[in-house]
CSV table of C-alpha atoms and ligand atoms in Angstrom, one decimal:
chain,number,residue,atom,x,y,z
M,185,MET,CA,-2.9,20.6,-15.0
M,186,SER,CA,-3.3,17.0,-15.9
M,187,GLY,CA,-5.9,16.4,-13.2
M,188,ASP,CA,-9.7,16.0,-13.6
M,189,TRP,CA,-10.3,19.1,-11.6
M,190,VAL,CA,-8.9,21.4,-14.3
M,191,TRP,CA,-11.0,19.7,-17.0
M,192,ASP,CA,-14.2,20.1,-14.9
M,193,GLN,CA,-13.4,23.8,-14.4
M,194,VAL,CA,-12.8,24.3,-18.1
M,195,ASP,CA,-16.1,22.6,-18.9
M,196,ILE,CA,-18.0,25.1,-16.6
M,197,ILE,CA,-16.1,28.1,-17.9
M,198,GLY,CA,-16.8,27.0,-21.5
M,199,ARG,CA,-20.5,27.4,-21.0
M,200,ASP,CA,-20.0,31.1,-21.6
M,201,PRO,CA,-19.1,31.8,-25.3
M,202,GLU,CA,-17.3,35.0,-24.3
M,203,THR,CA,-14.5,32.9,-22.7
M,204,TYR,CA,-13.7,30.8,-25.8
M,205,GLY,CA,-10.0,30.7,-26.6
M,206,SER,CA,-8.9,32.0,-23.1
M,207,THR,CA,-6.1,30.5,-21.1
M,208,PHE,CA,-7.2,29.0,-17.7
M,209,ILE,CA,-5.0,30.0,-14.7
M,210,PRO,CA,-5.7,28.1,-11.5
M,211,ILE,CA,-4.4,29.9,-8.5
M,212,ILE,CA,-2.7,27.6,-6.0
M,213,LEU,CA,-2.6,29.0,-2.4
M,214,GLY,CA,-0.7,27.9,0.7
M,215,SER,CA,-0.4,29.4,4.2
M,216,ASP,CA,1.5,28.2,7.2
M,217,LYS,CA,2.5,29.8,10.5
M,218,THR,CA,6.2,30.1,11.2
M,219,THR,CA,8.2,31.2,14.2
M,220,VAL,CA,11.3,33.2,13.4
M,221,SER,CA,13.0,33.7,16.8
M,222,VAL,CA,12.6,31.5,19.8
M,223,ALA,CA,15.4,33.1,21.8
M,224,MET,CA,14.1,36.6,21.7
M,225,GLY,CA,10.4,35.9,22.4
M,226,ASN,CA,8.2,34.0,20.0
M,227,HIS,CA,7.8,36.1,16.9
M,228,GLU,CA,5.2,34.4,14.9
M,229,TYR,CA,4.4,35.2,11.3
M,230,TYR,CA,1.6,33.9,9.1
M,231,PRO,CA,2.8,34.2,5.5
M,232,MET,CA,0.5,33.3,2.5
M,233,TYR,CA,2.0,32.0,-0.7
M,234,MET,CA,0.6,31.8,-4.2
M,235,SER,CA,1.5,29.8,-7.3
M,236,ILE,CA,-0.3,28.9,-10.5
M,237,GLY,CA,-1.2,25.5,-11.9
M,238,ASN,CA,0.3,26.2,-15.3
M,239,VAL,CA,3.9,25.4,-14.3
M,240,ARG,CA,5.2,21.9,-13.8
M,241,ASN,CA,5.5,20.4,-10.3
M,242,SER,CA,9.3,20.3,-10.6
M,243,VAL,CA,9.4,24.0,-11.3
M,244,ARG,CA,7.2,24.8,-8.4
M,245,ARG,CA,9.3,22.6,-6.1
M,246,ALA,CA,12.5,24.3,-7.2
M,247,HIS,CA,13.7,27.2,-5.0
M,248,GLY,CA,12.7,29.7,-7.7
M,249,ASP,CA,9.9,32.2,-7.9
M,250,ALA,CA,7.1,29.9,-9.1
M,251,LEU,CA,5.9,30.3,-5.5
M,252,VAL,CA,5.6,33.9,-4.3
M,253,LEU,CA,4.8,35.6,-1.0
M,254,ILE,CA,1.6,37.5,-1.4
M,255,ALA,CA,0.6,38.4,2.2
M,256,PHE,CA,1.2,38.2,5.9
M,257,LEU,CA,-2.0,37.3,7.5
M,258,ALA,CA,-3.0,38.8,10.9
M,259,THR,CA,-2.4,36.7,14.0
M,260,PRO,CA,-4.4,38.3,16.8
M,261,LYS,CA,-2.8,37.9,20.2
M,262,SER,CA,-5.1,35.6,22.2
M,263,GLY,CA,-3.9,35.9,25.8
M,264,GLU,CA,-6.6,35.6,28.4
M,265,HIS,CA,-9.4,35.5,25.8
M,266,ALA,CA,-8.1,32.5,23.9
M,267,SER,CA,-11.0,30.2,25.0
M,268,ASP,CA,-13.7,32.9,24.6
M,269,PRO,CA,-16.1,31.8,21.8
M,270,MET,CA,-16.5,35.5,20.6
M,271,PHE,CA,-12.7,35.8,20.2
M,272,GLN,CA,-12.5,32.5,18.3
M,273,LYS,CA,-15.2,33.6,16.0
M,274,PHE,CA,-13.5,37.0,15.4
M,275,ARG,CA,-10.2,35.1,14.6
M,276,ARG,CA,-12.0,32.9,12.1
M,277,GLN,CA,-13.8,35.8,10.5
M,278,LEU,CA,-10.6,37.9,10.2
M,279,PHE,CA,-8.9,35.0,8.5
M,280,HIS,CA,-11.6,34.4,5.9
M,281,THR,CA,-12.3,38.1,5.3
M,282,SER,CA,-8.6,38.8,4.8
M,283,ILE,CA,-8.2,36.2,2.1
M,284,SER,CA,-11.4,37.3,0.4
M,285,THR,CA,-10.2,40.9,0.3
M,286,ILE,CA,-6.8,39.9,-1.1
M,287,PHE,CA,-8.4,38.3,-4.1
M,288,THR,CA,-11.1,40.9,-4.7
M,289,SER,CA,-9.0,42.4,-7.5
M,290,LEU,CA,-9.1,39.1,-9.4
M,291,LYS,CA,-12.8,38.5,-9.0
M,292,LEU,CA,-13.9,40.1,-12.2
M,293,ALA,CA,-11.3,38.3,-14.2
M,294,MET,CA,-12.7,35.0,-12.9
M,295,THR,CA,-15.7,35.4,-15.2
M,296,LYS,CA,-14.7,37.9,-17.9
M,297,PRO,CA,-11.4,37.1,-19.7
M,298,GLU,CA,-8.6,39.6,-19.1
M,299,VAL,CA,-5.8,40.5,-21.6
M,300,VAL,CA,-2.4,39.9,-20.1
M,301,ARG,CA,1.1,40.0,-21.6
M,302,PHE,CA,2.8,36.6,-21.2
M,303,GLY,CA,6.5,35.9,-20.8
M,304,ASP,CA,7.0,35.2,-24.5
M,305,GLY,CA,5.9,38.7,-25.4
M,306,PHE,CA,2.4,37.7,-26.7
M,307,TYR,CA,-0.9,39.0,-25.3
M,308,ARG,CA,-3.5,36.4,-24.4
M,309,HIS,CA,-6.9,36.2,-22.8
M,310,MET,CA,-6.9,34.8,-19.3
M,311,ILE,CA,-9.5,33.4,-16.9
M,312,TYR,CA,-8.5,32.9,-13.2
M,313,SER,CA,-10.0,30.5,-10.7
M,314,LEU,CA,-9.2,29.6,-7.1
M,315,GLY,CA,-7.3,26.3,-7.1
M,316,PRO,CA,-6.0,23.8,-4.6
M,317,TYR,CA,-5.1,25.1,-1.1
M,318,ILE,CA,-2.0,23.7,0.6
M,319,ALA,CA,-2.4,23.6,4.4
M,320,ASP,CA,-1.8,21.4,7.4
M,321,TYR,CA,-4.7,19.8,9.3
M,322,GLU,CA,-5.2,22.7,11.8
M,323,GLU,CA,-5.5,25.1,8.9
M,324,GLN,CA,-7.7,22.8,6.8
M,325,ALA,CA,-10.1,22.8,9.7
M,326,LEU,CA,-10.0,26.6,9.8
M,327,LEU,CA,-10.4,26.9,6.1
M,328,THR,CA,-13.3,24.5,5.7
M,329,CYS,CA,-15.0,25.7,8.9
M,330,ILE,CA,-15.2,22.3,10.5
M,331,VAL,CA,-14.8,21.2,14.1
M,332,ARG,CA,-11.5,19.6,15.0
M,333,CYS,CA,-11.2,15.8,14.6
M,334,TRP,CA,-13.6,15.8,11.7
M,335,CYS,CA,-12.6,15.2,8.1
M,336,PRO,CA,-12.4,18.4,5.9
M,337,ARG,CA,-13.4,16.4,2.7
M,338,CYS,CA,-16.1,13.9,3.8
M,339,LEU,CA,-19.0,13.7,6.2
M,340,ALA,CA,-17.8,10.6,8.1
M,341,HIS,CA,-18.5,10.9,11.8
M,342,ARG,CA,-15.5,11.7,14.0
M,343,SER,CA,-16.0,8.5,16.0
M,344,ASN,CA,-15.5,6.4,12.8
M,345,LEU,CA,-13.7,8.4,10.2
M,346,ASP,CA,-12.8,5.5,7.9
M,347,ALA,CA,-16.5,4.6,7.3
M,348,ASP,CA,-17.9,5.2,3.8
M,349,ALA,CA,-19.5,8.7,3.7
M,350,LEU,CA,-20.6,11.3,1.3
M,351,CYS,CA,-18.3,14.1,0.3
M,352,ARG,CA,-18.8,17.6,1.8
M,353,CYS,CA,-19.9,20.3,-0.6
M,354,LYS,CA,-21.1,23.9,-0.5
M,355,GLU,CA,-24.6,23.1,-1.5
M,356,PHE,CA,-25.1,20.5,1.2
M,357,THR,CA,-23.8,22.8,3.9
M,358,GLU,CA,-26.1,25.6,2.7
M,359,ALA,CA,-29.1,23.2,2.8
M,360,LEU,CA,-28.2,22.2,6.4
M,361,PHE,CA,-28.2,25.8,7.5
M,362,GLU,CA,-31.9,26.1,6.3
M,363,GLU,CA,-33.0,22.8,7.9
M,364,ARG,CA,-31.1,22.5,11.1
M,365,THR,CA,-30.0,24.6,14.1
M,366,LEU,CA,-26.4,25.6,14.6
M,367,ALA,CA,-26.0,23.2,17.6
M,368,GLU,CA,-27.3,20.3,15.5
M,369,ILE,CA,-24.9,20.8,12.6
M,370,TRP,CA,-22.0,21.2,15.1
M,371,ASP,CA,-22.8,17.8,16.7
M,372,GLU,CA,-23.9,15.7,13.8
M,373,TYR,CA,-21.8,17.1,10.9
M,374,GLY,CA,-18.9,18.8,12.6
M,375,ILE,CA,-19.6,22.2,10.9
M,376,VAL,CA,-18.9,25.5,12.6
M,377,GLY,CA,-22.0,27.3,11.5
M,378,ASP,CA,-21.3,30.9,12.5
M,379,ILE,CA,-19.0,31.6,9.5
M,380,VAL,CA,-18.8,31.0,5.8
M,381,PRO,CA,-15.6,30.1,4.0
M,382,PHE,CA,-13.9,32.8,1.8
M,383,THR,CA,-14.4,30.7,-1.3
M,384,ASN,CA,-18.1,31.4,-1.2
M,385,ASP,CA,-17.3,34.9,-2.5
M,386,PHE,CA,-15.8,33.6,-5.7
M,387,PRO,CA,-17.3,31.9,-8.7
M,388,ARG,CA,-16.9,28.1,-9.1
M,389,ALA,CA,-14.9,27.7,-5.9
M,390,ASP,CA,-15.8,25.2,-3.1
M,391,ILE,CA,-13.2,24.9,-0.4
M,392,HIS,CA,-14.1,21.3,0.5
M,393,LYS,CA,-13.1,20.3,-3.0
M,394,LEU,CA,-9.9,22.4,-3.0
M,395,ILE,CA,-8.1,21.0,0.0
M,396,SER,CA,-5.0,19.4,-1.5
M,397,PRO,CA,-3.2,16.3,-0.2
M,398,ASP,CA,-0.1,17.0,1.9
M,399,LEU,CA,2.7,14.4,2.0
M,400,LEU,CA,4.8,16.2,4.7
M,401,HIS,CA,2.2,16.9,7.4
M,402,GLN,CA,-0.2,14.1,6.8
M,403,LEU,CA,2.0,11.1,6.0
M,404,ILE,CA,5.5,11.8,7.2
M,405,LYS,CA,5.1,14.0,10.3
M,406,GLY,CA,1.5,12.8,11.0
M,407,VAL,CA,1.1,9.0,10.4
M,408,PHE,CA,4.7,7.9,10.5
M,409,LYS,CA,6.2,10.1,13.3
M,410,ASP,CA,3.3,11.0,15.5
M,411,HIS,CA,1.3,7.7,15.2
M,412,LEU,CA,3.3,4.7,14.2
M,413,VAL,CA,6.7,5.4,15.8
M,414,ASP,CA,4.9,6.4,19.0
M,415,TRP,CA,2.8,3.2,19.0
M,416,VAL,CA,6.0,1.1,18.7
M,417,GLU,CA,7.4,2.8,21.8
M,418,LYS,CA,4.1,2.3,23.7
M,419,TYR,CA,4.0,-1.3,22.6
M,420,LEU,CA,7.5,-1.9,24.0
M,421,ARG,CA,6.6,-0.3,27.3
M,422,ILE,CA,3.4,-2.3,27.6
M,423,THR,CA,4.9,-5.7,26.8
M,424,HIS,CA,8.3,-5.4,28.6
M,425,SER,CA,9.5,-4.3,32.0
M,426,LYS,CA,10.7,-0.7,32.2
M,427,GLN,CA,14.4,-1.6,32.1
M,428,GLU,CA,13.9,-4.1,29.3
M,429,ALA,CA,12.0,-1.6,27.2
M,430,GLU,CA,14.8,1.0,27.7
M,431,ARG,CA,17.4,-1.5,26.7
M,432,ILE,CA,15.4,-2.4,23.5
M,433,MET,CA,14.9,1.3,22.6
M,434,ASP,CA,18.6,2.0,23.1
M,435,ASP,CA,19.4,-0.9,20.8
M,436,ILE,CA,17.0,0.5,18.2
M,437,ASP,CA,18.8,3.9,18.5
M,438,CYS,CA,22.2,2.1,18.0
M,439,ARG,CA,20.9,0.3,14.9
M,440,ILE,CA,19.5,3.5,13.5
M,441,ALA,CA,22.9,5.2,14.0
M,442,ALA,CA,24.7,2.3,12.5
M,443,ILE,CA,22.5,2.0,9.4
M,444,ALA,CA,22.4,5.7,8.9
M,445,SER,CA,26.1,6.0,8.9
M,446,PHE,CA,26.3,3.3,6.3
M,447,SER,CA,23.8,4.9,4.1
M,448,GLY,CA,25.3,8.4,4.3
M,449,LEU,CA,22.7,9.9,6.6
M,450,ARG,CA,25.3,10.7,9.2
M,451,ARG,CA,24.4,14.4,9.3
M,452,PHE,CA,21.1,13.5,10.9
M,453,LEU,CA,22.8,11.9,13.8
M,454,GLN,CA,25.3,14.5,14.9
M,455,GLY,CA,24.8,15.0,18.6
M,456,ARG,CA,21.2,13.8,18.6
M,457,GLY,CA,19.5,10.8,20.0
M,458,PHE,CA,16.6,9.2,18.1
M,459,LYS,CA,14.1,10.6,20.6
M,460,GLN,CA,14.7,14.2,19.6
M,461,TRP,CA,14.2,13.7,15.9
M,462,THR,CA,11.5,15.9,14.5
M,463,GLY,CA,10.2,17.3,11.2
M,464,ASP,CA,12.3,16.7,8.1
M,465,ASP,CA,14.5,14.2,10.0
M,466,SER,CA,11.5,11.9,9.9
M,467,LYS,CA,12.1,11.5,6.2
M,468,ALA,CA,15.5,10.1,7.0
M,469,LEU,CA,14.1,8.0,9.8
M,470,MET,CA,11.7,6.4,7.4
M,471,LYS,CA,14.5,5.0,5.4
M,472,VAL,CA,16.1,3.1,8.2
M,473,TYR,CA,13.3,2.4,10.7
M,474,ILE,CA,12.2,-1.1,9.5
M,475,ALA,CA,15.7,-2.5,9.7
M,476,ALA,CA,16.1,-1.0,13.2
M,477,ILE,CA,13.0,-2.5,14.8
M,478,GLU,CA,13.2,-5.9,13.0
M,479,GLY,CA,13.5,-8.7,15.7
M,480,HIS,CA,12.4,-6.5,18.6
M,481,VAL,CA,8.7,-6.3,17.5
M,482,PRO,CA,6.2,-8.8,16.0
M,483,CYS,CA,6.0,-9.4,12.2
M,484,ASP,CA,2.7,-7.5,12.0
M,485,ILE,CA,4.2,-4.3,13.2
M,486,VAL,CA,7.1,-4.6,10.6
M,487,ARG,CA,4.5,-5.3,7.9
M,488,THR,CA,2.4,-2.3,9.0
M,489,PHE,CA,5.5,-0.1,8.4
M,490,ARG,CA,6.3,-1.9,5.2
M,491,THR,CA,2.9,-1.3,3.7
M,492,PHE,CA,2.8,2.3,4.9
M,493,LEU,CA,6.2,3.1,3.4
M,494,GLU,CA,5.0,1.5,0.2
M,495,PHE,CA,2.1,3.9,0.2
M,496,CYS,CA,4.3,6.9,0.9
M,497,TYR,CA,6.9,6.1,-1.8
M,498,ILE,CA,4.2,5.5,-4.4
M,499,ALA,CA,2.4,8.8,-3.6
M,500,ARG,CA,5.7,10.6,-3.8
M,501,ARG,CA,6.4,9.6,-7.4
M,502,ASN,CA,6.6,12.2,-10.2
M,503,VAL,CA,4.5,10.2,-12.6
M,504,ILE,CA,1.4,8.4,-11.5
M,505,THR,CA,-0.6,6.2,-13.9
M,506,GLU,CA,-3.8,4.2,-13.4
M,507,SER,CA,-1.9,1.0,-12.6
M,508,VAL,CA,0.1,2.9,-10.0
M,509,LEU,CA,-3.1,4.1,-8.4
M,510,GLU,CA,-4.2,0.4,-8.1
M,511,GLU,CA,-0.9,-0.3,-6.3
M,512,LEU,CA,-1.5,2.6,-4.1
M,513,ASN,CA,-5.0,1.4,-3.1
M,514,ASP,CA,-3.6,-2.1,-2.6
M,515,ALA,CA,-0.9,-0.8,-0.2
M,516,LEU,CA,-3.6,1.1,1.7
M,517,GLN,CA,-5.8,-2.0,2.1
M,518,TRP,CA,-2.9,-4.0,3.5
M,519,PHE,CA,-2.0,-1.1,5.8
M,520,TYR,CA,-5.5,-1.2,7.2
M,521,HIS,CA,-5.2,-4.9,7.6
M,522,TYR,CA,-1.9,-5.0,9.5
M,523,ARG,CA,-2.5,-1.9,11.7
M,524,GLU,CA,-5.3,-3.7,13.4
M,525,PHE,CA,-2.5,-5.4,15.4
M,526,PHE,CA,-2.0,-2.2,17.4
M,527,LYS,CA,-5.7,-2.4,18.5
M,528,THR,CA,-5.5,-6.0,19.5
M,529,VAL,CA,-2.6,-5.3,21.8
M,530,GLU,CA,-4.4,-2.2,23.1
M,531,VAL,CA,-1.7,0.3,22.1
M,532,ALA,CA,-4.1,2.3,19.9
M,533,THR,CA,-7.7,2.8,21.0
M,534,THR,CA,-8.9,4.2,17.8
M,535,PHE,CA,-7.9,4.8,14.2
M,536,SER,CA,-10.2,7.7,13.8
M,537,LEU,CA,-7.3,10.1,13.4
M,538,PRO,CA,-7.9,12.8,10.7
M,539,ARG,CA,-4.3,12.7,9.3
M,540,GLN,CA,-4.4,8.9,9.1
M,541,HIS,CA,-7.8,9.0,7.6
M,542,SER,CA,-6.6,11.4,4.9
M,543,MET,CA,-4.8,8.5,3.2
M,544,LYS,CA,-8.2,7.2,2.2
M,545,HIS,CA,-8.7,10.3,0.0
M,546,TYR,CA,-5.4,10.1,-1.8
M,547,VAL,CA,-6.5,8.1,-4.9
M,548,GLU,CA,-9.4,10.5,-5.5
M,549,LEU,CA,-7.2,13.6,-4.9
M,550,ILE,CA,-4.5,12.3,-7.3
M,551,TRP,CA,-7.3,12.0,-10.0
M,552,GLN,CA,-8.3,15.5,-9.2
M,553,PHE,CA,-5.0,17.3,-8.9
M,554,GLY,CA,-2.3,15.0,-10.3
M,555,ALA,CA,0.9,13.9,-8.5
M,556,PRO,CA,0.8,15.1,-4.8
M,557,ASN,CA,4.5,16.0,-4.7
M,558,GLY,CA,3.7,19.3,-6.5
M,559,LEU,CA,1.2,20.4,-3.9
M,560,CYS,CA,3.0,19.6,-0.7
M,561,SER,CA,3.5,21.9,2.4
M,562,SER,CA,7.3,21.1,2.1
M,563,MET,CA,7.3,23.8,-0.6
M,564,THR,CA,5.8,26.4,1.7
M,565,GLU,CA,8.2,25.4,4.5
M,566,ASN,CA,11.2,25.8,2.2
M,567,LYS,CA,9.9,29.2,1.1
M,568,HIS,CA,9.7,30.3,4.8
M,569,ILE,CA,13.5,30.5,4.8
M,570,ARG,CA,13.8,32.9,1.9
M,571,ALA,CA,10.7,34.9,2.4
M,572,VAL,CA,10.4,35.1,6.2
M,573,LYS,CA,13.4,33.8,8.2
M,574,LYS,CA,16.3,35.4,6.4
M,575,PRO,CA,14.5,38.8,5.9
M,576,TYR,CA,13.8,38.8,9.6
M,577,ARG,CA,17.5,38.2,10.4
M,578,TRP,CA,18.5,41.0,8.1
M,579,SER,CA,16.0,43.4,9.7
M,580,ASN,CA,16.8,45.4,12.9
M,581,LYS,CA,14.1,43.3,14.7
M,582,TYR,CA,12.1,46.4,15.7
M,583,LYS,CA,8.7,46.4,13.9
M,584,ALA,CA,10.3,44.0,11.5
M,585,LEU,CA,7.3,43.3,9.3
M,586,GLY,CA,7.6,46.4,7.1
M,587,GLN,CA,11.3,45.8,6.6
M,588,MET,CA,10.7,42.2,5.7
M,589,ILE,CA,8.1,43.2,3.1
M,590,LEU,CA,10.6,45.7,1.6
M,591,THR,CA,13.3,43.0,1.5
M,592,ASN,CA,11.0,40.7,-0.3
M,593,GLN,CA,10.1,43.4,-2.8
M,594,ARG,CA,13.8,44.1,-3.5
M,595,LEU,CA,14.5,40.3,-3.8
M,596,ASP,CA,11.7,40.1,-6.4
M,597,LYS,CA,13.1,43.0,-8.3
M,598,LEU,CA,16.6,41.6,-8.3
M,599,ALA,CA,15.3,38.3,-9.5
M,600,ALA,CA,13.4,40.0,-12.3
M,601,SER,CA,16.3,42.1,-13.4
M,602,ARG,CA,18.6,39.1,-13.3
M,603,ALA,CA,16.2,37.2,-15.6
M,604,ASP,CA,16.1,40.2,-17.9
M,605,PHE,CA,19.9,40.5,-18.1
M,606,THR,CA,20.2,36.7,-18.7
M,607,ALA,CA,17.7,37.0,-21.6
M,608,HIS,CA,20.0,39.7,-23.1
M,609,GLY,CA,23.1,37.5,-22.7
M,610,MET,CA,24.6,39.7,-20.0
M,611,MET,CA,25.1,37.2,-17.2
M,612,ASN,CA,27.7,34.8,-18.6
M,613,GLY,CA,30.0,34.4,-15.7
M,614,THR,CA,30.5,37.0,-12.9
M,615,CYS,CA,32.2,40.4,-12.9
M,616,LEU,CA,35.2,38.8,-11.1
M,617,SER,CA,35.5,35.9,-13.5
M,618,ALA,CA,35.4,38.3,-16.4
M,619,ALA,CA,38.1,40.6,-14.8
M,620,LEU,CA,40.3,37.5,-14.0
M,621,ASP,CA,40.0,36.3,-17.6
M,622,VAL,CA,41.1,39.7,-18.9
M,623,CYS,CA,43.9,39.7,-16.3
M,624,ALA,CA,45.2,36.4,-17.5
M,625,ARG,CA,45.0,37.5,-21.1
M,626,LEU,CA,46.8,40.7,-20.2
M,627,SER,CA,49.7,39.0,-18.5
M,628,SER,CA,50.1,36.7,-21.5
M,629,THR,CA,50.2,39.7,-23.8
M,630,ASN,CA,52.7,41.3,-21.5
M,631,GLU,CA,55.0,38.3,-21.8
M,632,HIS,CA,54.9,38.6,-25.6
M,633,ASN,CA,55.0,42.4,-25.7
M,634,THR,CA,57.7,43.6,-23.3
M,635,GLY,CA,56.8,47.2,-24.1
M,636,GLY,CA,53.7,47.0,-21.8
M,637,VAL,CA,50.1,47.6,-22.6
M,638,SER,CA,49.6,49.9,-25.5
M,639,ARG,CA,46.5,52.0,-26.0
M,640,GLU,CA,45.4,49.8,-28.9
M,641,ASP,CA,45.7,46.6,-26.7
M,642,GLY,CA,43.5,48.2,-24.1
M,643,ASP,CA,40.9,49.1,-26.7
M,644,GLU,CA,40.9,45.5,-28.0
M,645,ASP,CA,40.4,44.1,-24.6
M,646,LYS,CA,37.6,46.5,-24.0
M,647,ALA,CA,35.8,45.2,-27.0
M,648,GLU,CA,36.3,41.6,-25.9
M,649,LEU,CA,35.3,42.3,-22.2
M,650,PRO,CA,32.0,40.4,-21.5
M,651,ARG,CA,29.0,42.6,-21.0
M,652,SER,CA,28.6,41.4,-17.5
M,653,ALA,CA,31.5,43.6,-16.5
M,654,SER,CA,30.2,46.6,-18.3
M,655,ILE,CA,26.9,46.7,-16.4
M,656,VAL,CA,28.7,47.6,-13.1
M,657,GLY,CA,29.9,51.1,-12.8
M,658,ASP,CA,33.6,51.9,-13.0
M,659,ASN,CA,33.6,53.2,-9.4
M,660,ASP,CA,32.1,50.0,-8.1
M,661,LEU,CA,34.7,47.9,-9.8
M,662,ALA,CA,37.5,50.1,-8.6
M,663,GLU,CA,36.2,49.9,-5.0
M,664,ALA,CA,35.7,46.2,-5.1
M,665,ASN,CA,39.2,45.4,-6.3
M,666,ASP,CA,42.1,46.5,-4.2
M,667,GLY,CA,44.1,43.7,-6.0
M,668,PRO,CA,47.1,43.8,-8.2
M,669,THR,CA,48.0,47.1,-9.9
M,670,SER,CA,47.8,45.5,-13.4
M,671,LEU,CA,44.1,44.6,-12.7
M,672,SER,CA,43.1,48.1,-11.5
M,673,ALA,CA,45.1,49.6,-14.3
M,674,HIS,CA,43.2,47.5,-16.8
M,675,LEU,CA,39.9,48.3,-15.2
M,676,GLU,CA,40.6,51.9,-15.6
M,677,LEU,CA,41.1,51.2,-19.3
M,678,ALA,CA,38.0,49.2,-19.5
A,842,ZN,ZN1,-12.7,12.0,4.8
């Protein structure tokens, strides 16, 4: 909420005097496909998550309910028609129409303020708006209706993405549709012309301006793992004989293992060679990689990694100021300078790679949306476990979607009731800890009072029993505890 984007939105909303005094709620969206079971056939789900811009980044990143599951998007089975243009168009249309339909109920409240009860019990006017969208590159292309290998934010040509270019925007695309044919805008601007993005159905929303930065897929999995680490391997194979290259790579593996065990990263190494490392392990690899390749590769490669890591770690900070943005830009310029080495040794033929190019937009995006660690796809990936993977495991696997939705509903209700109980002071400790406390007190009373537990003592204990124990039915407690007779005797009293 500290970014320029919010202030710009508020300026536009403020033109209507009816909206004065309203609270602005930017809706943050994120969607990502996930596979739940590889062993029993690939069951793929396409969950969509929602959050709001009014909570802090740290709250959104925590494993709480600031990010909620709102829909499972359809994933039409492609089969033999996968390459059929008609089928591809249908799939794109289904995606955009689905999202548009999901948010139809909020459309009116995007222009006319709606009265809503807040968590503190007060009623306020609210105005909604579609906010940043968290997605990996494949989805960004689908969302912005661009051809693969083009940039979703700027009009730079796919053959030279890092060249200076104008930003994409809704108005420009619409003007192109009037002036040019579909084939021309496909070739020259990388726009898929047969479909319009879902954001066009909503006020003030332009999908090209809402694509958020994404540290996990763009920088860590993309540039670091898929580009730079691969290039180092290629470099070693080009410059050395096959055996020598293998020997050096084995040595790099050994060094990674040694450094990792020193720095407490041993869990990443159990039973795995460096070549199988994927996904989140790349974060751990980033920490040890420079020390592992030092001496085996020229200085310029080490410097490329150094400047890239500098960029990553600056972008991951919680607080980013203007001077930090200058450092970020500086690191990027040095990265551009040193990475040229890979071209001179003919390891990389081009740097026109969309994920690597996205680094160019980070400074601008941080101005727009604030620190990027609050809008990262690592949050949606974490949420997959609780909202999709575990509910799938708990289901009977037959037509699991309905069961998974029900599980999610129940989890939400449990979380809400837990919050409510906590607010009423009813969740201090657990039922068991309360019962054990009482037990301990009871045994100490027994020591003092050899006559056993009198009726009065029992009544006293009942009064002192924390309320957490009293919210569970007597039968439940009796069933749950087949323990010592003194405990069950006391619970009967309670
Ligand atoms: Zn771009």
